[in-house]
Coordinates of C-alpha atoms in Angstrom, one line a residue:
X219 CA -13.4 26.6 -4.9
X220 CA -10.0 25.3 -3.6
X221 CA -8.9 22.3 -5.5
X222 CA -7.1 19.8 -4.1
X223 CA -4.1 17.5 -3.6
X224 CA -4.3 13.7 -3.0
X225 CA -1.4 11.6 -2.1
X226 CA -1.6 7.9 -2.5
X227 CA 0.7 6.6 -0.1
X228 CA 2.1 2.9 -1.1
X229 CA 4.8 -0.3 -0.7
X230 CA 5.2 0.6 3.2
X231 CA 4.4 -1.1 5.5
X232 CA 2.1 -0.7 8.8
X233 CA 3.2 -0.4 12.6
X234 CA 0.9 0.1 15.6
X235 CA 3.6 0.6 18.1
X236 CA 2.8 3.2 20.2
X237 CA 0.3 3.9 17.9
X238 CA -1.1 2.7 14.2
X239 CA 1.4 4.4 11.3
X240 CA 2.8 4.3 8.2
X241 CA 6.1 3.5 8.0
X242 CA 8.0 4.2 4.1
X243 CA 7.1 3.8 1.4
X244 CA 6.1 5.8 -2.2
X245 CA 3.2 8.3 -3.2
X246 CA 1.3 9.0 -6.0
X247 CA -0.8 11.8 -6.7
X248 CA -3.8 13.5 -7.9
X249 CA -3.1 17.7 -8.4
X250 CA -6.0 19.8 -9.1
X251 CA -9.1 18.4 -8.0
X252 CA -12.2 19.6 -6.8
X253 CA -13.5 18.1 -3.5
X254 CA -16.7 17.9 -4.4
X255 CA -15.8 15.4 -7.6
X256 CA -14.3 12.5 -5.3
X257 CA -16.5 9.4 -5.0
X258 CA -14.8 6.8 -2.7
X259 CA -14.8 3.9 -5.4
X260 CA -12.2 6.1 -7.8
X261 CA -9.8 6.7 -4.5
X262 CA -10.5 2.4 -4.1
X263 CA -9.6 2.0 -7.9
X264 CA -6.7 3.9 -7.8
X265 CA -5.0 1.5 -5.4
X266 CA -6.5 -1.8 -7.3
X267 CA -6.1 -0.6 -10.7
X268 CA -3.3 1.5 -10.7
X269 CA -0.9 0.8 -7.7
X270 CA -1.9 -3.1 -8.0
X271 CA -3.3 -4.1 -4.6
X272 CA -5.2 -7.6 -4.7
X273 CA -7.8 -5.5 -3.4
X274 CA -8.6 -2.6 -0.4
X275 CA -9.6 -3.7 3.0
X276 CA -9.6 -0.5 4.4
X277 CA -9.0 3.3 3.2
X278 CA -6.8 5.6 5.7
X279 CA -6.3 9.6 5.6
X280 CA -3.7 11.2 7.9
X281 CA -5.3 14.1 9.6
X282 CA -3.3 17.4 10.2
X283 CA -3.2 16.6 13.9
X284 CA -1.3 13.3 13.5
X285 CA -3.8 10.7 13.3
X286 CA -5.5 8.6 11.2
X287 CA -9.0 8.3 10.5
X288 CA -10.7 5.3 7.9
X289 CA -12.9 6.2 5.4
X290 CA -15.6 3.6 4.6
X291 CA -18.1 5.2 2.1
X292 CA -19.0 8.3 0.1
X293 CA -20.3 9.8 3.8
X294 CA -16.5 9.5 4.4
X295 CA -15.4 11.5 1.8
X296 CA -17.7 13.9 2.5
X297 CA -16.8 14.5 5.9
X298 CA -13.1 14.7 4.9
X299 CA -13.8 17.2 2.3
X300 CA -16.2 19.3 4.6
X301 CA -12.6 19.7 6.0
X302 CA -10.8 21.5 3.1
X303 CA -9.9 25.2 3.1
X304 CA -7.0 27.3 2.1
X305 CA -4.9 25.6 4.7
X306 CA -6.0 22.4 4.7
X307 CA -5.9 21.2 0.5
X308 CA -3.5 18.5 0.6
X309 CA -4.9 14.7 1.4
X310 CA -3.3 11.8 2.4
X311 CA -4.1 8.5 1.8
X312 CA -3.3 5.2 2.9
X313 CA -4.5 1.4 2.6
X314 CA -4.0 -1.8 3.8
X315 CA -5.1 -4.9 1.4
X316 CA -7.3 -7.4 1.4
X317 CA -4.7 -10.0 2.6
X318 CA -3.3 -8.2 5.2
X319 CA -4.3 -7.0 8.8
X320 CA -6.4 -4.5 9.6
X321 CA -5.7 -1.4 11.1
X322 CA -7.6 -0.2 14.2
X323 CA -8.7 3.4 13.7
X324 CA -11.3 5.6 13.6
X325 CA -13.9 6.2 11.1
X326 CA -13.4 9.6 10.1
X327 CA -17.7 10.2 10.8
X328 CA -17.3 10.0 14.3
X329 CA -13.7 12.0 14.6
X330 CA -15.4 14.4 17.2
X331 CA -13.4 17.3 15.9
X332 CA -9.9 16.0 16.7
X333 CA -9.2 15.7 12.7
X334 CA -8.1 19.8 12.4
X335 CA -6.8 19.6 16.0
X336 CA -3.8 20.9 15.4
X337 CA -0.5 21.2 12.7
X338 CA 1.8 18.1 11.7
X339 CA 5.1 18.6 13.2
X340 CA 7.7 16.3 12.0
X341 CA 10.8 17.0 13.8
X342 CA 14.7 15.8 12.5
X343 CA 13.1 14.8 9.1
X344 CA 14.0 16.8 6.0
X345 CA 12.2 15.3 3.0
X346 CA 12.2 16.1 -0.5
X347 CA 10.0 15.3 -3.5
X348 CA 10.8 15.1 -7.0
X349 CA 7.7 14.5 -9.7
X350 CA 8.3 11.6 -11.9
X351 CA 6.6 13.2 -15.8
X352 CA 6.1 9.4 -17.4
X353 CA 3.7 8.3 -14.9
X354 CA 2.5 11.0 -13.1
X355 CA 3.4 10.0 -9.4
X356 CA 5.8 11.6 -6.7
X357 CA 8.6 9.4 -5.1
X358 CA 9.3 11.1 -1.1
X359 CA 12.7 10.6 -0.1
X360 CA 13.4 11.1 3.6
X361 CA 16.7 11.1 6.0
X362 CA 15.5 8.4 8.1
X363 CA 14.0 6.1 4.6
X364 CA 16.2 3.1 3.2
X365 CA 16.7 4.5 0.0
X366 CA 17.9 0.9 -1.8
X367 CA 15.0 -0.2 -0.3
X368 CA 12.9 2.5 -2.2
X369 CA 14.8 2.2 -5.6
X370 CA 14.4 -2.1 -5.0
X371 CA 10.5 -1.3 -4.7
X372 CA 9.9 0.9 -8.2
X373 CA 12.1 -1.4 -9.9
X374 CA 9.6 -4.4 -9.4
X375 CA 6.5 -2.0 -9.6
X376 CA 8.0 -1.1 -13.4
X377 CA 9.4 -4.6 -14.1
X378 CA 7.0 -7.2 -15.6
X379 CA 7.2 -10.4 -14.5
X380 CA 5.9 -13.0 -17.3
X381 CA 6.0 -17.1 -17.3
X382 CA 10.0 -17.8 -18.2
X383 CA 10.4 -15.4 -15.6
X384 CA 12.4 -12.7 -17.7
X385 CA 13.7 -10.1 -15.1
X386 CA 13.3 -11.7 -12.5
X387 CA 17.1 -12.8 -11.4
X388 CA 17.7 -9.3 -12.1
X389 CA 15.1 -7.9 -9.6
X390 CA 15.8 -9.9 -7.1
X391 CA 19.2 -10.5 -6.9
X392 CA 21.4 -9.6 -4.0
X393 CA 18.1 -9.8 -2.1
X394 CA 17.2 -13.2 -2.2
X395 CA 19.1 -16.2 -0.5
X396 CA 17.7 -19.5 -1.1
X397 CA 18.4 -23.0 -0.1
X398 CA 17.4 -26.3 -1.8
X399 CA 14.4 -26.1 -3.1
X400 CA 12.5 -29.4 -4.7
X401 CA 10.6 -29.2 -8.0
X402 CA 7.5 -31.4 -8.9
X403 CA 6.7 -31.7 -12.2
X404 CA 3.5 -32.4 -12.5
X405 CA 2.9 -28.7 -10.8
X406 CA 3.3 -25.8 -12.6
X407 CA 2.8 -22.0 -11.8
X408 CA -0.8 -21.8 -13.2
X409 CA -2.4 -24.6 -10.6
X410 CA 0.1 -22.8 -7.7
X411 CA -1.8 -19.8 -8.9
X412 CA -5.4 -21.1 -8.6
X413 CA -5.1 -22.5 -5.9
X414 CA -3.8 -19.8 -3.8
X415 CA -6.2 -17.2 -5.2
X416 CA -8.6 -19.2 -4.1
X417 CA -7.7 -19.5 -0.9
X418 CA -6.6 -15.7 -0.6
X419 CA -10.5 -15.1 -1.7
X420 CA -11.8 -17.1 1.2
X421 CA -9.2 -16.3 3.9
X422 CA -7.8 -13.1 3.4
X423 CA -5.9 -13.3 6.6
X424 CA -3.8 -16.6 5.0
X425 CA -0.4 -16.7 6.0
X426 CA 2.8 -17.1 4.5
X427 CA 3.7 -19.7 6.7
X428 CA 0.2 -21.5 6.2
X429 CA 1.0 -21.5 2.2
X430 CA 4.3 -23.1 3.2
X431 CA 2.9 -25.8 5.0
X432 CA 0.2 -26.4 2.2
X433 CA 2.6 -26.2 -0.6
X434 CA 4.0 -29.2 1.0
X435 CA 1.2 -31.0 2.1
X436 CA -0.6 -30.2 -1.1
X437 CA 2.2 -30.7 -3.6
X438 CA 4.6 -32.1 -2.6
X439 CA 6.9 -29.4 -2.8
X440 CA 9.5 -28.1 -0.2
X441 CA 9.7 -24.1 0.2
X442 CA 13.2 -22.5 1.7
X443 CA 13.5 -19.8 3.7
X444 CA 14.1 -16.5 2.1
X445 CA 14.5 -13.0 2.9

């Protein structure tokens, strides 16, 4: 049986102009697996419990011919796997979270024999891969990435963030330019925490600029601009 590759592609970000695709990011991977082993909830888990997503709208795989197909169950799987032969045994997979926007694509069931259409042909982009031993995962690096902006995104994904906020100038800076900022004292991280989750949990399409306004209307608290 021919065992497998799967790439878990993460901290990129989605486009849909002219068409839904990933744009950088990292990957992680699984080497030497047997199709026939891989339930959808332990491709899920891997991006919850491993790559720390709030939690996974929607699960993506980039066909050979270029596009991309969802994959909503174990019947999804299966149809991807039907797939796999000598020339086609590496995966790759995508998400989106629960708190962002969807992506409009296919569900790989009814890909009407367009998913083996034809080769992957990525012209004027030489990439290289190097394996990272400590935790198993594969860091792409490609002529047309923003390698700081790579190196900025494993920092924080290694970096652990606890209440006195140790690390945290060090992650950030040179990044981050804020202006005043107001503090209440009779808020602290833990009820801005609760209170968000919550609303994440019903709403997952809240806004940034909704949690702004509600900061303030809430809590009295003024938010700056940052980028």
């Amino acid at each position: 049986m021919v065992e497998v590759t799967i790439y878990f592609h993460h901290g990129g970000e989605w486009l849909t102009i002219p068409e839904p695709h990933y744009d950088r990011g990292c990957v992680t991977y699984w080497k030497g697996y047997e199709p026939d082993l891989i339930p959808f909830i332990d491709l899920v888990n891997e991006y919850i419990n491993k790559l720390r997503f709030v939690g996974v709208q929607e699960l993506i795989v980039l066909a050979p011919s270029g596009k991309y197909f969802e994959i909503i169950d174990d019947e999804g799987v299966r149809t991807l796997t039907s797939f796999i032969s000598t020339e086609y045994k590496s995966i790759h997979l995508f998400a989106t979270e629960d708190c962002e926007l969807s992506v409009d694509v296919t569900d790989i069931v009814m890909h009407d024999g367009s998913f083996l259409l034809s080769p992957i042909v990525n012209e004027g982009t030489v990439c290289s891969e190097s394996e990272d031993d400590s935790n198993n995962g594969m860091v792409f690096s490609c002529s047309d990435y923003d390698i700081d902006e790579l190196e900025n995104f494993v920092t924080k994904k290694k970096r652990n963030i606890n209440e006195s906020l140790q690390h945290y100038k060090e992650i950030v800076k040179d990044h981050i330019d804020c202006g005043t900022a107001y503090d209440n004292s009779l808020v602290d991280y833990s009820t801005i925490a609760l209170y968000f989750k919550d609303k994440l949990q019903s709403d997952p399409k809240y806004k940034v600029k909704e949690l702004k306004a509600d900061l303030h209307r809430v809590f009295e608290l003024n938010v700056s601009e940052a980028k």
